[in-house]
PDB file of C-alpha atoms and ligand atoms in Angstrom:
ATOM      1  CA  UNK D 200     -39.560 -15.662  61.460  1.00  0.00           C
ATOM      2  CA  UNK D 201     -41.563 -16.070  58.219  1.00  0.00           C
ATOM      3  CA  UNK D 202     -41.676 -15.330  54.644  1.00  0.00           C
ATOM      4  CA  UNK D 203     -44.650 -14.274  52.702  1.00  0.00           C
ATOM      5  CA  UNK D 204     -45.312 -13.264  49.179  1.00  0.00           C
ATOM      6  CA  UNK D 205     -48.178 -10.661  48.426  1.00  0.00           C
ATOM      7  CA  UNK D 206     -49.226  -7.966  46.081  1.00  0.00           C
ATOM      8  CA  UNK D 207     -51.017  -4.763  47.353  1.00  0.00           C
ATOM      9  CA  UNK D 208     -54.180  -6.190  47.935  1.00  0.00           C
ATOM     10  CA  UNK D 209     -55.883  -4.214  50.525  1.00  0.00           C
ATOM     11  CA  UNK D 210     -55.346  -6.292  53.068  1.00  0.00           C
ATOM     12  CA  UNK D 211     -54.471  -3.562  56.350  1.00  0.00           C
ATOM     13  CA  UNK D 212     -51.846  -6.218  57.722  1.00  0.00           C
ATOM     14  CA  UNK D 213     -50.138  -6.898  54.108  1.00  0.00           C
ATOM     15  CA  UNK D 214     -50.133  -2.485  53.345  1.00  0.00           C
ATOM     16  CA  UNK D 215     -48.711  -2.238  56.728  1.00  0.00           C
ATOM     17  CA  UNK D 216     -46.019  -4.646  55.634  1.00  0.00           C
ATOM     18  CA  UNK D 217     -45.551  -3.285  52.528  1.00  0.00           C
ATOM     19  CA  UNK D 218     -45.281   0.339  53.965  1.00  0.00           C
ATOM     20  CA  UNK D 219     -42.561  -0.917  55.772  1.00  0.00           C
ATOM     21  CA  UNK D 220     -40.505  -2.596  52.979  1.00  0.00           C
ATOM     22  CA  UNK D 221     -40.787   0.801  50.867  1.00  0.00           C
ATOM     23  CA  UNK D 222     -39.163   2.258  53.867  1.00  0.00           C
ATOM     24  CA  UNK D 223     -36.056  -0.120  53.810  1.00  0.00           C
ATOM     25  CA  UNK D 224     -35.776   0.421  49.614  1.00  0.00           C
ATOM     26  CA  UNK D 225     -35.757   4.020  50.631  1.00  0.00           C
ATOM     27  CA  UNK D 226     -33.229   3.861  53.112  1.00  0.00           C
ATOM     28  CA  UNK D 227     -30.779   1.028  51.254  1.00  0.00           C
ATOM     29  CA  UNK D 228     -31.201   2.363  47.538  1.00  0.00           C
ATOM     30  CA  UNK D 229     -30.504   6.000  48.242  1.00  0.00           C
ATOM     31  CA  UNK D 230     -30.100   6.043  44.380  1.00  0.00           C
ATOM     32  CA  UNK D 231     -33.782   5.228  43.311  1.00  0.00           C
ATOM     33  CA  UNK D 232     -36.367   8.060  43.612  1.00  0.00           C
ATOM     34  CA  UNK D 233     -38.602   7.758  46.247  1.00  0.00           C
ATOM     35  CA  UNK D 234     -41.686   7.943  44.591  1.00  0.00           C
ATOM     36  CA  UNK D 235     -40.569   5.451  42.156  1.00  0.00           C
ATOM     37  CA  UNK D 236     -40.078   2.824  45.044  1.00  0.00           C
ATOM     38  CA  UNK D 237     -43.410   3.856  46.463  1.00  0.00           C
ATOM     39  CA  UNK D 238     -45.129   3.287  43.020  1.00  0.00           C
ATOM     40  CA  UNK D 239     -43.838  -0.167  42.198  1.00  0.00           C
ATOM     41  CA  UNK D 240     -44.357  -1.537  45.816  1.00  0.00           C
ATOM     42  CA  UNK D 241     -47.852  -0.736  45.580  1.00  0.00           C
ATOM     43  CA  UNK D 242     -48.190  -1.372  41.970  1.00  0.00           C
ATOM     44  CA  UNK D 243     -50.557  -4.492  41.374  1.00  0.00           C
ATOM     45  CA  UNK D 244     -48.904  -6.264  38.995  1.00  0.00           C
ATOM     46  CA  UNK D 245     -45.568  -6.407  41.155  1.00  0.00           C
ATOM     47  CA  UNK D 246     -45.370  -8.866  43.880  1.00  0.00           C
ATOM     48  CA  UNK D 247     -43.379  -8.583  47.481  1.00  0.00           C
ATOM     49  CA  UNK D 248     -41.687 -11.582  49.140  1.00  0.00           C
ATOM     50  CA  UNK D 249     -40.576 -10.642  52.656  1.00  0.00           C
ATOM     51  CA  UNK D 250     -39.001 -11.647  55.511  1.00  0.00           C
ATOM     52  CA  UNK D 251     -41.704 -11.068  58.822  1.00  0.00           C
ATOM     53  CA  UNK D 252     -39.864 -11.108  62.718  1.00  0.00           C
ATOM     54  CA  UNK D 253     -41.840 -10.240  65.187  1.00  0.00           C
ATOM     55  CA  UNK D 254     -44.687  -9.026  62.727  1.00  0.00           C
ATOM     56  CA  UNK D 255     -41.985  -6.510  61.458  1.00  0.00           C
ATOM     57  CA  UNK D 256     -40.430  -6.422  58.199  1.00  0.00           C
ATOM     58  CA  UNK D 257     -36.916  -7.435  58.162  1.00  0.00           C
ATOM     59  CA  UNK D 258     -36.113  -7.292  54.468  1.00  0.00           C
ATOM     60  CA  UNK D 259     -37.871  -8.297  51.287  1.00  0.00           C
ATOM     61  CA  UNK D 260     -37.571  -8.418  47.270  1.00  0.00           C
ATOM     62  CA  UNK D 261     -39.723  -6.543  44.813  1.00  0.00           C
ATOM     63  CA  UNK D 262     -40.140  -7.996  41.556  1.00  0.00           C
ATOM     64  CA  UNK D 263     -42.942  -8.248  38.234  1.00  0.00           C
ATOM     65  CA  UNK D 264     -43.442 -11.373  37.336  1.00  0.00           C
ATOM     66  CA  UNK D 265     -43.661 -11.596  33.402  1.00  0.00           C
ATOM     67  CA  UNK D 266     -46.213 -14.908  32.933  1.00  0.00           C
ATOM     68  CA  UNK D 267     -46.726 -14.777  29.551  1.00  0.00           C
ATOM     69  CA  UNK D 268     -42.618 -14.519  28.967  1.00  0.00           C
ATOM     70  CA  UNK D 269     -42.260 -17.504  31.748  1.00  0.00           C
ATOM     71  CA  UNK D 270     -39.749 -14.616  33.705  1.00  0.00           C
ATOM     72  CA  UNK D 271     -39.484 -12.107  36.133  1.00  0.00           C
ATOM     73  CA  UNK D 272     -37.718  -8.840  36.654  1.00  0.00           C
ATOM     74  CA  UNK D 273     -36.863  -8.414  40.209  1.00  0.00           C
ATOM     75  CA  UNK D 274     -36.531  -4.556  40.714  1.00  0.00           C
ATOM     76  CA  UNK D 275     -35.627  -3.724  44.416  1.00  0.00           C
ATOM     77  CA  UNK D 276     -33.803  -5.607  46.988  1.00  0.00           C
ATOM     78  CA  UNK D 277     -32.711  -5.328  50.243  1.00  0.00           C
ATOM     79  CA  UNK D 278     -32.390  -6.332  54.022  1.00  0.00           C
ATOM     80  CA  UNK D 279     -32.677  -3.439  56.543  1.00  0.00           C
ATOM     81  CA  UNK D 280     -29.089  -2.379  58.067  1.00  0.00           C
ATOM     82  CA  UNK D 281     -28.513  -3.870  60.992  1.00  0.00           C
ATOM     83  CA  UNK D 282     -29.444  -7.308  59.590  1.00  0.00           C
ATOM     84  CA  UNK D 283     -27.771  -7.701  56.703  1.00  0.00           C
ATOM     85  CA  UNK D 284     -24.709 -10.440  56.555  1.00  0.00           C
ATOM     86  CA  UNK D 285     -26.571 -12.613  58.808  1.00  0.00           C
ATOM     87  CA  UNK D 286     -28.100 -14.684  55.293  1.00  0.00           C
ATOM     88  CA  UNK D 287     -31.557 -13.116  55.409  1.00  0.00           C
ATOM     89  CA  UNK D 288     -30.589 -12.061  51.678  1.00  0.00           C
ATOM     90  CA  UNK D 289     -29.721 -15.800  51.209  1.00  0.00           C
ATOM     91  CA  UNK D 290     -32.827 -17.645  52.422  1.00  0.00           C
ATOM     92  CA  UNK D 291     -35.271 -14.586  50.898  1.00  0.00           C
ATOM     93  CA  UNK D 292     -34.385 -14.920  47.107  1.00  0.00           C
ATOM     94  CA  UNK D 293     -34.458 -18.935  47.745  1.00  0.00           C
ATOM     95  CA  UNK D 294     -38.336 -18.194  48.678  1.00  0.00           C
ATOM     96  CA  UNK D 295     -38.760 -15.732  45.580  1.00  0.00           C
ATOM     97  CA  UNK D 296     -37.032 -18.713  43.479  1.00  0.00           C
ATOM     98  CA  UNK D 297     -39.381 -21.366  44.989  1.00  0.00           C
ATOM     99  CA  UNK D 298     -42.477 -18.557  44.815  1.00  0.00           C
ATOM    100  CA  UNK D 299     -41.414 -17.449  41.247  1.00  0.00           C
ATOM    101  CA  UNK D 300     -41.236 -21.025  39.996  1.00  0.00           C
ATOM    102  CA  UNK D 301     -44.355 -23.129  41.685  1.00  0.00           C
ATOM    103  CA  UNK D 302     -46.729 -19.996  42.041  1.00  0.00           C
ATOM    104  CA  UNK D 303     -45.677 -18.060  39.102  1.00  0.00           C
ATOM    105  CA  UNK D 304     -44.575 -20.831  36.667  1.00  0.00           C
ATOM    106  CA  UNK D 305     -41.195 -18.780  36.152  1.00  0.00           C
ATOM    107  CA  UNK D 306     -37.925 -19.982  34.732  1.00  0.00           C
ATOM    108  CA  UNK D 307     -35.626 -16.956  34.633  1.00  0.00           C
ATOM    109  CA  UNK D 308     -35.940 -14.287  37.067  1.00  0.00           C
ATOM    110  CA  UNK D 309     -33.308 -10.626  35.406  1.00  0.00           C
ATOM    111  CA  UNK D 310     -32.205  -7.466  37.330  1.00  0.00           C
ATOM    112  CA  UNK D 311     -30.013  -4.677  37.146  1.00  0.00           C
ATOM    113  CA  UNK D 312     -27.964  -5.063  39.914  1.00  0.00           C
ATOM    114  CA  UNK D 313     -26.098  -2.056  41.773  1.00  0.00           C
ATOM    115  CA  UNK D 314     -22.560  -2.309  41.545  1.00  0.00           C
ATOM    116  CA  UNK D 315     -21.970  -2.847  44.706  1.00  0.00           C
ATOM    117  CA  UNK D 316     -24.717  -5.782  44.844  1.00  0.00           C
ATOM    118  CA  UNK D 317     -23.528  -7.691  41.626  1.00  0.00           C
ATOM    119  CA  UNK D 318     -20.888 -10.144  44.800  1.00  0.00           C
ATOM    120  CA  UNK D 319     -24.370 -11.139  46.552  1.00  0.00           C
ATOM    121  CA  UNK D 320     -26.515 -11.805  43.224  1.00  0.00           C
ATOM    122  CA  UNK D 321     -23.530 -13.677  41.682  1.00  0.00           C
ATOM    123  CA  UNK D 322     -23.940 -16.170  45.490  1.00  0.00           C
ATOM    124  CA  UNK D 323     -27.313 -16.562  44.539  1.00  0.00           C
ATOM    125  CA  UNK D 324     -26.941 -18.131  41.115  1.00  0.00           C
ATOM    126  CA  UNK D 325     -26.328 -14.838  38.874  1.00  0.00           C
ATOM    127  CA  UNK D 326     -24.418 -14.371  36.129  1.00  0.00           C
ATOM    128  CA  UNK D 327     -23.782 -11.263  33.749  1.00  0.00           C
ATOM    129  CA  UNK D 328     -23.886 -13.638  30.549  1.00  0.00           C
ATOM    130  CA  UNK D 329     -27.730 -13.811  29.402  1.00  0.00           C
ATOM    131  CA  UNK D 330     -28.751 -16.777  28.251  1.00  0.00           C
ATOM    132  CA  UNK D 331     -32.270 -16.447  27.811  1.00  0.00           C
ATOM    133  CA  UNK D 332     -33.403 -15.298  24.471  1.00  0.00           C
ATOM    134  CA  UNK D 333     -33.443 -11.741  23.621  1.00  0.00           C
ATOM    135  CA  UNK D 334     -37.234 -11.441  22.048  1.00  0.00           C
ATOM    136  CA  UNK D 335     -38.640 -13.432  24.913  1.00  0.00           C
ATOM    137  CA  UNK D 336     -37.498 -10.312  27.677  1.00  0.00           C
ATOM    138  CA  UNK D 337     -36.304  -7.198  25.355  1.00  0.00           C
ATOM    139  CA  UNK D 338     -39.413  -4.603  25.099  1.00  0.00           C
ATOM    140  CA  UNK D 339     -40.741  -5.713  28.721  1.00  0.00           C
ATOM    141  CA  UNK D 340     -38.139  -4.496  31.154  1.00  0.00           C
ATOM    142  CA  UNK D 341     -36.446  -0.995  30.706  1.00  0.00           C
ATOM    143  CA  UNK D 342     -33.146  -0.118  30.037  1.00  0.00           C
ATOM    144  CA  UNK D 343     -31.637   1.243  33.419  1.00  0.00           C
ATOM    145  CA  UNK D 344     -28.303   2.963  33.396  1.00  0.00           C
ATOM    146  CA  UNK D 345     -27.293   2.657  36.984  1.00  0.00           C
ATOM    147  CA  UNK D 346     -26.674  -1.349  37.021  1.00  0.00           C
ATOM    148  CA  UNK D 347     -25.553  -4.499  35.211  1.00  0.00           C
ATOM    149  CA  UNK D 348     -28.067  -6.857  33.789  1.00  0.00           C
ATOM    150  CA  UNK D 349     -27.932  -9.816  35.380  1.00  0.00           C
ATOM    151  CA  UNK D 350     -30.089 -13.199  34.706  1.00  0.00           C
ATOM    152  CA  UNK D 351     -30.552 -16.738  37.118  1.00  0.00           C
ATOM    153  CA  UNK D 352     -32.091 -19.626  36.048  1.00  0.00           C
ATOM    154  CA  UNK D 353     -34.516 -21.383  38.338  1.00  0.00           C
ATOM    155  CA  UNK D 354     -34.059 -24.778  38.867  1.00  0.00           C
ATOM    156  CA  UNK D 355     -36.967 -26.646  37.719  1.00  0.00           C
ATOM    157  CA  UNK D 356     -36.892 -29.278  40.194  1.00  0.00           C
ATOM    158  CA  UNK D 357     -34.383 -28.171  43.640  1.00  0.00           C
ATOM    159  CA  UNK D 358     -36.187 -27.632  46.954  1.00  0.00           C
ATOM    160  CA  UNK D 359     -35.199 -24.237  47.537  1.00  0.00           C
ATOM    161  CA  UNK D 360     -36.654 -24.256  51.197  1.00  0.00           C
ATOM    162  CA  UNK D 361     -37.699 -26.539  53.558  1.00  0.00           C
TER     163      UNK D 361
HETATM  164  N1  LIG Q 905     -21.347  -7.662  47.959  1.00  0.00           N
HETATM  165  C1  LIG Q 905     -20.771  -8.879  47.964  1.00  0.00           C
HETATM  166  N2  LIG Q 905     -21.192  -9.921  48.681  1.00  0.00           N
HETATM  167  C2  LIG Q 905     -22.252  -9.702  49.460  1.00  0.00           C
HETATM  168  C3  LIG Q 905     -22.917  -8.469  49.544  1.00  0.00           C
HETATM  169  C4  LIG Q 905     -22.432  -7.421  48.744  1.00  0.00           C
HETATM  170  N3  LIG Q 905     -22.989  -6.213  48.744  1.00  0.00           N
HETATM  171  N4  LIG Q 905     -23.941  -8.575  50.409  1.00  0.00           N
HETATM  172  C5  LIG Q 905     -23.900  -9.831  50.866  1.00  0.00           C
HETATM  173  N5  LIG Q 905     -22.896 -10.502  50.290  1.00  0.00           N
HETATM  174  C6  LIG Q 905     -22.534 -11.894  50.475  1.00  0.00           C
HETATM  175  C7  LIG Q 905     -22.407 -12.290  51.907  1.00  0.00           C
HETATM  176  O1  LIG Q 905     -21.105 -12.077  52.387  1.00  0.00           O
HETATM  177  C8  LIG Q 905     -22.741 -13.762  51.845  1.00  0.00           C
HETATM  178  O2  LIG Q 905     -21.631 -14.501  51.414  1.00  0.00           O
HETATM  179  P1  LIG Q 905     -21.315 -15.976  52.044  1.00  0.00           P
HETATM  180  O3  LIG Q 905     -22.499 -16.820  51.663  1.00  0.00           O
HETATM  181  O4  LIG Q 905     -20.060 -16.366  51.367  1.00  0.00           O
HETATM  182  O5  LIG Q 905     -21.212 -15.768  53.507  1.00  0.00           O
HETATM  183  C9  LIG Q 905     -23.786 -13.830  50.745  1.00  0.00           C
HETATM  184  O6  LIG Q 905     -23.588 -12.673  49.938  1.00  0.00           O
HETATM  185  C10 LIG Q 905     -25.200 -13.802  51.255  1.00  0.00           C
HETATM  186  O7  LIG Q 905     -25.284 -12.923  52.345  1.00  0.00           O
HETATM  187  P2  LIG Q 905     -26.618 -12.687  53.147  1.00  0.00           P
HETATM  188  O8  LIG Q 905     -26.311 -12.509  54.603  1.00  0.00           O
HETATM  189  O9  LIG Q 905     -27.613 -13.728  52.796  1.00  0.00           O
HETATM  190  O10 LIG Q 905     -27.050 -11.290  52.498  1.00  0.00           O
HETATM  191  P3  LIG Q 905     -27.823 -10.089  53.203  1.00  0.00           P
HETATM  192  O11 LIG Q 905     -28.851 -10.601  54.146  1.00  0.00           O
HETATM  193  O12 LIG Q 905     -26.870  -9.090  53.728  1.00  0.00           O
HETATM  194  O13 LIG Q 905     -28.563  -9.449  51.936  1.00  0.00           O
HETATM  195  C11 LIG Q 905     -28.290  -7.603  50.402  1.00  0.00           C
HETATM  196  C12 LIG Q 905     -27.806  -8.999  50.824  1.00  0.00           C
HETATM  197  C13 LIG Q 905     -29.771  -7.696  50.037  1.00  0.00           C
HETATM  198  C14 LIG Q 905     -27.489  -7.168  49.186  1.00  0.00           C
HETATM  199  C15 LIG Q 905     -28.111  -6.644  51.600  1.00  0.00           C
HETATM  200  O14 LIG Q 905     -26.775  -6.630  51.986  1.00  0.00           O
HETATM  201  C16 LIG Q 905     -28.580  -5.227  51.327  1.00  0.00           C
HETATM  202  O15 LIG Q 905     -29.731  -4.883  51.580  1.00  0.00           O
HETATM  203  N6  LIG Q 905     -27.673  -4.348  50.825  1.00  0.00           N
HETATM  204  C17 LIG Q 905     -27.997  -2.931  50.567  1.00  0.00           C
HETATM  205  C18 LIG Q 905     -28.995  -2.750  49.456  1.00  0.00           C
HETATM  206  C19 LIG Q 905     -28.561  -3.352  48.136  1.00  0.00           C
HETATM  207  O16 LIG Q 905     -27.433  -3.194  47.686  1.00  0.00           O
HETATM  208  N7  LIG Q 905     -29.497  -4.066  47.478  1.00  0.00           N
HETATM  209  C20 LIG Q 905     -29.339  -4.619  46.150  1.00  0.00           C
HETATM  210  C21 LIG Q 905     -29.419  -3.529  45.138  1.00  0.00           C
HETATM  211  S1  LIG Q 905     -29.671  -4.105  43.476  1.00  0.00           S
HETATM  212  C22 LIG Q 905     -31.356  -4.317  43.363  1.00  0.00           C
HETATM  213  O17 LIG Q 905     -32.101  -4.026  44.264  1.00  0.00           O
HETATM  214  C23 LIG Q 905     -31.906  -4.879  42.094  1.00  0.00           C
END
C-alpha cells in the first residue's frame, strides 16, 4: 500500500493512475458531470493524492492548491466501494494534510462537502464555521450549490503520518 501525490505530468504510470481515480469520482459522485471530473483531474494546476494497492488505485483526493492564498480547495473525494469504512478515507486526507502543508506551504485546506459526506469531513478536523478570512479565499473558489462549505486548519507542527 502507498500514497502518492502528483499532477498530470505525462508520466504513463501517474495518467494511468489518474485515469483510474476519475473513474472512482465518476462512480461515487454520481452528482458531478463527468466531464467536469475528467477536466480537473487532468487539469495542471490541481494535484492528486492517492492511495496505490497492488499498483491499483484504491481511492484518492483531488484538490488546487492556492499558494499565493497559503490554502487549498479540495474538490473531489472518494474511496472506491468496496473499500470504504475500512479508514482509507482516514489515513488519505492525513497525507493531503502532511502534502498540503510541507510541499505546498498550506494552512487551510476548504470544500463543499456533499451532504451525506459533511459526518466523515467533520472526523477529519472540519468544521462549517470559517475562520479563515474572507478576502484571503472569496473570488478563488466558486460558489457551488450542491454542498456546505467547510474549512480545516492544518496543524503547523503534528506528524500526520509516519
Ligand atoms: N458519513 C459519516 N461518517 C462517515 C462517512 C459518511 N459518509 N464515511 C465515513 N465516515 C466515518 C467512518 O465511519 C469513520 O468513523 P470512525 O473513525 O468513527 O470509525 C470515519 O468517517 C473515517 O472513515 P474511513 O474508513 O477512513 O472513511 P472511508 O475510507 O470510507 O472514506 C469517504 C470516506 C471518502 C467519504 C468514502 O466513504 C466515500 O468515497 N464515499 C462516497 C463518496 C463521497 O461521499 N465523497 C465525498 C464527497 S464531498 C467531496 O468530494 C468534496
Amino acid at each position: 500500500l502507498k500514497f502518492v501525490c502528483l499532477a498530470n505530468d505525462g508520466v504513463d504510470e501517474h495518467m494511468v493512475w489518474l485515469i483510474g481515480l476519475k473513474n472512482i469520482f465518476a462512480r461515487q459522485l454520481p452528482n458531478m458531470p463527468k466531464e467536469y471530473i475528467v477536466r480537473l483531474v487532468m487539469d495542471r494546476s490541481h494535484k492528486s493524492v492517492m492511495v496505490i494497492r497492488r499498483n491499483l488505485v484504491v481511492g484518492g483526493i483531488t484538490y488546487r492548491p492556492y499558494i499565493s492564498q497559503k490554502f487549498g480547495e479540495i474538490a473531489f473525494c472518494a474511496i472506491t466501494a468496496d473499500e470504504q469504512v475500512k479508514g482509507y478515507g482516514t489515513r488519505l486526507m492525513n497525507h493531503l494534510k502532511q502534502h498540503a502543508r510541507d510541499v505546498d506551504g498550506l494552512t487551510h485546506f476548504l470544500t463543499y462537502a456533499d451532504n451525506n459526506a459533511v459526518g466523515y469531513f467533520i472526523k477529519q478536523g472540519f468544521t462549517k464555521e470559517i475562520h479563515l478570512e474572507k478576502d484571503r479565499w472569496h473570488g478563488y473558489i466558486k460558489d457551488y450549490d450542491g454542498g456546505i462549505l467547510m474549512e480545516c486548519k492544518i496543524d503547523p507542527k503534528l506528524p500526520y503520518t509516519d
